[in-house]
Amino acid sequence: MKSAVLQYREFTEALNNLSGTLINVFAPAAREKSEMAMARRAMLLLLVLIPMAMVDYALGVVKKEVLRSSVCTSIECPAYDVLYQEEEFSVRLYNGTVWMATSAIEDTSFYEATRVGFLKLFQYIQGANEEGAAVNMTAPVLTGVIPSDGPFCKSSFKVRFFVPTIYQGSPPTPISSLELEVEEWGARYFAVRTFGGFAKDTNVAEEGAALAESVYEAGMELSSSAGDESYYVAQYNSPFEITGRVNEILLPISYPSLLKVRKSS
């Protein structure tokens, strides 16, 4: 277990890395919604205390749910089916989701690229669209990673916001200077590993490698149908939420290989 001093150092380091713009974005909302924040913390405590339901494989779907994080009790998150579950990871089916995505952002840092993409998307939901519409914030902030060819080369990143259900049929058109585009995803299967704390360049790489190893050991294969992006990082919390943070690594997997593993288990 991490010492209190180490936890404090990690937290202060993360806060020091936050841009002034992000602080201006989140601070007013944090002050205005203090009661909601208390309710979120209470909900998080309940989720820790309430035992997990037993897994039911009879219909081939372990559980249909929306992520039980403190964030998804107050803002919209995409729903999914859990098709496979073990200690280190699960496999989810996401059906027909719609995302607002940045163009590819080249950078050596996942953290910095996500920050740049987030600010563009936040402008969009604040009204930087042709309709001038204010769009509700959703979760997660999803960053797709196209790895570089070497350790000193820039990778490419695409940052996404989940489009709220009321806009999925016709999302507001972003202003051209933001270089955003709508992405309509069909059914996609992802192996998912959850981790806490702040998502940083170092732990994102470590968690991604751990998930890839678990998927390989389970006998599943990665899918190339998702395009050039090798994996995704999902972040569910604002930078001002210190405890109970939820992050995920998502690897696209092949459905036939999932079926093979399930039949043999």
Short mmCIF file of C-alpha atoms in Angstrom, two decimals:
data_model
loop_
_atom_site.label_atom_id
_atom_site.label_comp_id
_atom_site.label_asym_id
_atom_site.label_seq_id
_atom_site.Cartn_x
_atom_site.Cartn_y
_atom_site.Cartn_z
CA MET A 1 0.00 0.00 0.00
CA LYS A 2 1.27 3.48 -0.86
CA SER A 3 2.31 5.67 2.03
CA ALA A 4 0.40 8.87 2.73
CA VAL A 5 3.49 10.89 1.78
CA LEU A 6 3.75 9.14 -1.60
CA GLN A 7 0.05 9.61 -2.28
CA TYR A 8 0.36 13.30 -1.43
CA ARG A 9 3.36 13.71 -3.72
CA GLU A 10 1.55 12.02 -6.62
CA PHE A 11 -1.49 14.19 -6.08
CA THR A 12 0.44 17.46 -5.93
CA GLU A 13 2.42 16.46 -9.02
CA ALA A 14 -0.81 15.83 -10.92
CA LEU A 15 -2.29 19.14 -9.85
CA ASN A 16 0.86 21.00 -10.85
CA ASN A 17 0.54 19.53 -14.33
CA LEU A 18 -3.00 20.81 -14.81
CA SER A 19 -3.28 23.80 -17.07
CA GLY A 20 -4.72 27.10 -15.87
CA THR A 21 -7.43 26.72 -18.47
CA LEU A 22 -8.64 23.47 -17.00
CA ILE A 23 -8.79 25.05 -13.57
CA ASN A 24 -10.94 27.87 -14.93
CA VAL A 25 -13.19 25.29 -16.56
CA PHE A 26 -13.81 23.07 -13.56
CA ALA A 27 -13.51 25.36 -10.54
CA PRO A 28 -16.83 27.24 -10.99
CA ALA A 29 -18.72 23.99 -11.54
CA ALA A 30 -17.05 22.45 -8.50
CA ARG A 31 -18.10 25.39 -6.29
CA GLU A 32 -21.65 25.54 -7.63
CA LYS A 33 -22.23 21.83 -7.24
CA SER A 34 -20.74 21.10 -3.83
CA GLU A 35 -23.91 19.34 -2.70
CA MET A 36 -23.82 17.12 -5.75
CA ALA A 37 -20.19 16.28 -5.01
CA MET A 38 -21.20 15.16 -1.51
CA ALA A 39 -23.91 12.97 -3.00
CA ARG A 40 -21.38 11.44 -5.39
CA ARG A 41 -19.03 10.57 -2.53
CA ALA A 42 -21.91 9.00 -0.61
CA MET A 43 -22.85 6.94 -3.66
CA LEU A 44 -19.23 5.81 -4.05
CA LEU A 45 -19.21 4.62 -0.44
CA LEU A 46 -22.40 2.64 -1.01
CA LEU A 47 -20.89 1.01 -4.06
CA VAL A 48 -17.90 -0.10 -2.01
CA LEU A 49 -20.08 -1.55 0.73
CA ILE A 50 -22.69 -3.29 -1.39
CA PRO A 51 -21.48 -6.76 -2.56
CA MET A 52 -21.18 -7.41 -6.27
CA ALA A 53 -24.00 -9.46 -7.81
CA MET A 54 -23.22 -13.05 -8.81
CA VAL A 55 -22.27 -13.48 -12.46
CA ASP A 56 -24.84 -15.21 -14.67
CA TYR A 57 -23.54 -16.82 -17.86
CA ALA A 58 -26.79 -18.54 -18.88
CA LEU A 59 -27.67 -16.02 -21.60
CA GLY A 60 -24.07 -15.33 -22.59
CA VAL A 61 -24.19 -11.84 -21.06
CA VAL A 62 -22.55 -11.51 -17.69
CA LYS A 63 -24.15 -8.21 -16.83
CA LYS A 64 -25.77 -5.26 -18.60
CA GLU A 65 -24.83 -2.05 -16.86
CA VAL A 66 -23.56 1.47 -17.02
CA LEU A 67 -20.21 1.90 -15.29
CA ARG A 68 -20.84 2.24 -11.54
CA SER A 69 -18.50 5.12 -10.92
CA SER A 70 -19.37 8.24 -8.99
CA VAL A 71 -19.38 10.17 -12.25
CA CYS A 72 -21.95 8.03 -14.05
CA THR A 73 -24.52 8.56 -11.32
CA SER A 74 -24.82 12.20 -12.38
CA ILE A 75 -23.82 12.43 -16.06
CA GLU A 76 -24.42 10.15 -19.02
CA CYS A 77 -22.01 7.33 -19.89
CA PRO A 78 -22.33 4.77 -22.70
CA ALA A 79 -24.01 1.50 -21.76
CA TYR A 80 -22.46 -1.87 -22.51
CA ASP A 81 -22.86 -5.62 -22.06
CA VAL A 82 -20.24 -7.57 -20.12
CA LEU A 83 -19.61 -10.81 -22.03
CA TYR A 84 -16.64 -12.20 -20.13
CA GLN A 85 -15.20 -11.59 -16.69
CA GLU A 86 -12.09 -12.65 -14.85
CA GLU A 87 -10.00 -11.12 -12.09
CA GLU A 88 -7.67 -9.01 -14.25
CA PHE A 89 -10.03 -7.83 -16.97
CA SER A 90 -13.47 -8.07 -18.54
CA VAL A 91 -14.77 -8.05 -22.11
CA ARG A 92 -17.52 -5.61 -23.06
CA LEU A 93 -19.77 -5.17 -26.06
CA TYR A 94 -20.58 -1.56 -26.92
CA ASN A 95 -23.50 -1.28 -29.34
CA GLY A 96 -23.96 1.70 -31.63
CA THR A 97 -22.21 4.57 -29.84
CA VAL A 98 -21.67 8.07 -31.25
CA TRP A 99 -18.63 10.20 -30.41
CA MET A 100 -17.33 13.68 -31.15
CA ALA A 101 -13.64 13.27 -31.96
CA THR A 102 -10.62 15.46 -32.58
CA SER A 103 -8.38 15.06 -35.57
CA ALA A 104 -5.11 13.24 -34.86
CA ILE A 105 -2.92 15.10 -32.37
CA GLU A 106 0.80 14.36 -32.64
CA ASP A 107 2.74 14.45 -29.38
CA THR A 108 5.21 12.44 -27.33
CA SER A 109 2.90 12.71 -24.29
CA PHE A 110 -0.49 11.05 -23.83
CA TYR A 111 -1.26 13.52 -21.04
CA GLU A 112 -0.48 16.61 -23.12
CA ALA A 113 -2.36 15.36 -26.19
CA THR A 114 -5.41 14.59 -24.07
CA ARG A 115 -5.28 18.06 -22.54
CA VAL A 116 -5.20 19.70 -25.99
CA GLY A 117 -8.04 17.54 -27.29
CA PHE A 118 -10.12 18.04 -24.16
CA LEU A 119 -10.01 21.82 -24.50
CA LYS A 120 -11.25 21.65 -28.10
CA LEU A 121 -14.10 19.34 -27.16
CA PHE A 122 -15.01 21.43 -24.14
CA GLN A 123 -15.31 24.51 -26.36
CA TYR A 124 -17.66 22.50 -28.58
CA ILE A 125 -20.04 21.51 -25.78
CA GLN A 126 -19.96 25.08 -24.42
CA GLY A 127 -21.48 26.34 -27.68
CA ALA A 128 -18.66 26.43 -30.25
CA ASN A 129 -20.93 24.79 -32.81
CA GLU A 130 -23.02 26.13 -35.67
CA GLU A 131 -26.23 25.81 -33.67
CA GLY A 132 -24.75 27.55 -30.63
CA ALA A 133 -26.08 24.66 -28.53
CA ALA A 134 -24.84 23.87 -25.03
CA VAL A 135 -24.24 20.12 -24.88
CA ASN A 136 -24.18 18.26 -21.57
CA MET A 137 -20.85 16.89 -20.38
CA THR A 138 -20.57 13.11 -20.58
CA ALA A 139 -18.03 10.49 -19.57
CA PRO A 140 -15.57 9.11 -20.30
CA VAL A 141 -13.00 11.30 -21.99
CA LEU A 142 -11.69 8.68 -24.41
CA THR A 143 -8.20 8.93 -25.90
CA GLY A 144 -7.25 6.60 -28.75
CA VAL A 145 -3.54 5.90 -29.14
CA ILE A 146 -1.67 5.27 -32.38
CA PRO A 147 1.83 4.32 -31.15
CA SER A 148 4.95 5.81 -32.69
CA ASP A 149 7.62 3.84 -34.53
CA GLY A 150 10.22 4.44 -31.83
CA PRO A 151 10.80 5.74 -28.29
CA PHE A 152 11.77 9.25 -29.41
CA CYS A 153 9.08 9.66 -32.06
CA LYS A 154 5.72 11.34 -31.68
CA SER A 155 2.62 9.18 -31.33
CA SER A 156 -0.81 10.19 -32.61
CA PHE A 157 -3.82 10.59 -30.33
CA LYS A 158 -7.53 11.15 -30.94
CA VAL A 159 -9.61 12.47 -28.05
CA ARG A 160 -13.36 11.89 -27.88
CA PHE A 161 -16.46 12.90 -25.94
CA PHE A 162 -19.47 10.56 -25.90
CA VAL A 163 -22.41 12.31 -27.60
CA PRO A 164 -25.47 12.48 -25.28
CA THR A 165 -28.42 10.30 -26.30
CA ILE A 166 -30.63 13.26 -27.18
CA TYR A 167 -28.09 14.38 -29.80
CA GLN A 168 -26.96 11.04 -31.19
CA GLY A 169 -29.30 11.24 -34.16
CA SER A 170 -28.08 14.71 -35.14
CA PRO A 171 -25.17 16.16 -33.12
CA PRO A 172 -24.60 19.94 -33.32
CA THR A 173 -22.08 20.74 -36.06
CA PRO A 174 -18.72 21.87 -34.61
CA ILE A 175 -17.16 25.09 -35.89
CA SER A 176 -14.50 24.29 -38.48
CA SER A 177 -11.56 25.77 -36.55
CA LEU A 178 -11.89 23.07 -33.86
CA GLU A 179 -11.24 20.31 -36.43
CA LEU A 180 -13.72 17.92 -34.84
CA GLU A 181 -15.76 15.19 -36.49
CA VAL A 182 -18.63 12.88 -35.59
CA GLU A 183 -17.80 9.17 -35.34
CA GLU A 184 -20.54 6.55 -35.44
CA TRP A 185 -19.32 3.25 -34.04
CA GLY A 186 -21.02 -0.03 -34.73
CA ALA A 187 -20.72 -3.00 -32.38
CA ARG A 188 -17.25 -3.14 -30.83
CA TYR A 189 -15.73 -5.63 -28.42
CA PHE A 190 -13.18 -4.43 -25.90
CA ALA A 191 -11.04 -6.07 -23.26
CA VAL A 192 -11.07 -3.63 -20.34
CA ARG A 193 -8.74 -3.17 -17.38
CA THR A 194 -9.64 -0.68 -14.64
CA PHE A 195 -7.14 1.31 -12.59
CA GLY A 196 -7.32 4.20 -10.14
CA GLY A 197 -5.44 7.41 -9.48
CA PHE A 198 -4.52 9.94 -12.14
CA ALA A 199 -3.87 8.66 -15.67
CA LYS A 200 -0.29 9.63 -16.57
CA ASP A 201 2.13 8.71 -19.32
CA THR A 202 3.90 6.16 -17.12
CA ASN A 203 0.98 4.25 -15.62
CA VAL A 204 -1.03 4.26 -18.86
CA ALA A 205 1.80 2.38 -20.59
CA GLU A 206 2.15 -0.06 -17.68
CA GLU A 207 -1.59 -0.77 -17.45
CA GLY A 208 -1.81 -1.23 -21.22
CA ALA A 209 1.01 -3.77 -21.20
CA ALA A 210 -0.61 -5.64 -18.30
CA LEU A 211 -3.94 -5.84 -20.13
CA ALA A 212 -2.31 -7.05 -23.34
CA GLU A 213 -0.56 -9.82 -21.39
CA SER A 214 -3.82 -10.87 -19.69
CA VAL A 215 -5.67 -10.99 -23.01
CA TYR A 216 -2.89 -13.09 -24.57
CA GLU A 217 -2.84 -15.51 -21.62
CA ALA A 218 -6.63 -15.91 -21.86
CA GLY A 219 -6.26 -17.00 -25.49
CA MET A 220 -7.96 -14.01 -27.09
CA GLU A 221 -6.76 -12.11 -30.13
CA LEU A 222 -6.71 -8.39 -30.81
CA SER A 223 -8.91 -6.98 -33.56
CA SER A 224 -7.74 -4.69 -36.34
CA SER A 225 -11.27 -3.53 -37.18
CA ALA A 226 -10.92 -0.45 -34.96
CA GLY A 227 -8.41 1.10 -37.38
CA ASP A 228 -4.96 2.41 -36.56
CA GLU A 229 -5.60 2.99 -32.87
CA SER A 230 -3.99 0.21 -30.84
CA TYR A 231 -5.73 0.96 -27.55
CA TYR A 232 -7.84 3.53 -25.74
CA VAL A 233 -7.65 5.26 -22.37
CA ALA A 234 -10.94 6.20 -20.70
CA GLN A 235 -10.98 8.78 -17.90
CA TYR A 236 -14.18 9.29 -15.90
CA ASN A 237 -13.35 11.99 -13.35
CA SER A 238 -12.57 15.69 -13.27
CA PRO A 239 -9.08 16.62 -12.00
CA PHE A 240 -10.61 17.89 -8.76
CA GLU A 241 -11.89 14.45 -7.74
CA ILE A 242 -9.02 13.06 -5.69
CA THR A 243 -10.41 9.78 -4.35
CA GLY A 244 -12.44 7.08 -6.05
CA ARG A 245 -10.99 7.86 -9.46
CA VAL A 246 -11.81 5.46 -12.31
CA ASN A 247 -9.70 4.98 -15.43
CA GLU A 248 -9.72 2.19 -17.98
CA ILE A 249 -7.55 0.72 -20.71
CA LEU A 250 -9.55 -0.69 -23.62
CA LEU A 251 -8.11 -3.10 -26.20
CA PRO A 252 -10.25 -4.01 -29.25
CA ILE A 253 -10.53 -7.79 -29.46
CA SER A 254 -11.68 -10.30 -32.04
CA TYR A 255 -15.19 -11.64 -31.41
CA PRO A 256 -14.40 -15.14 -32.83
CA SER A 257 -11.50 -15.48 -30.38
CA LEU A 258 -13.83 -14.44 -27.53
CA LEU A 259 -16.35 -17.10 -28.55
CA LYS A 260 -13.59 -19.72 -28.62
CA VAL A 261 -12.46 -18.83 -25.10
CA ARG A 262 -16.01 -18.84 -23.74
CA LYS A 263 -16.77 -22.25 -25.24
CA SER A 264 -13.64 -23.73 -23.69
CA SER A 265 -14.24 -22.24 -20.23
#
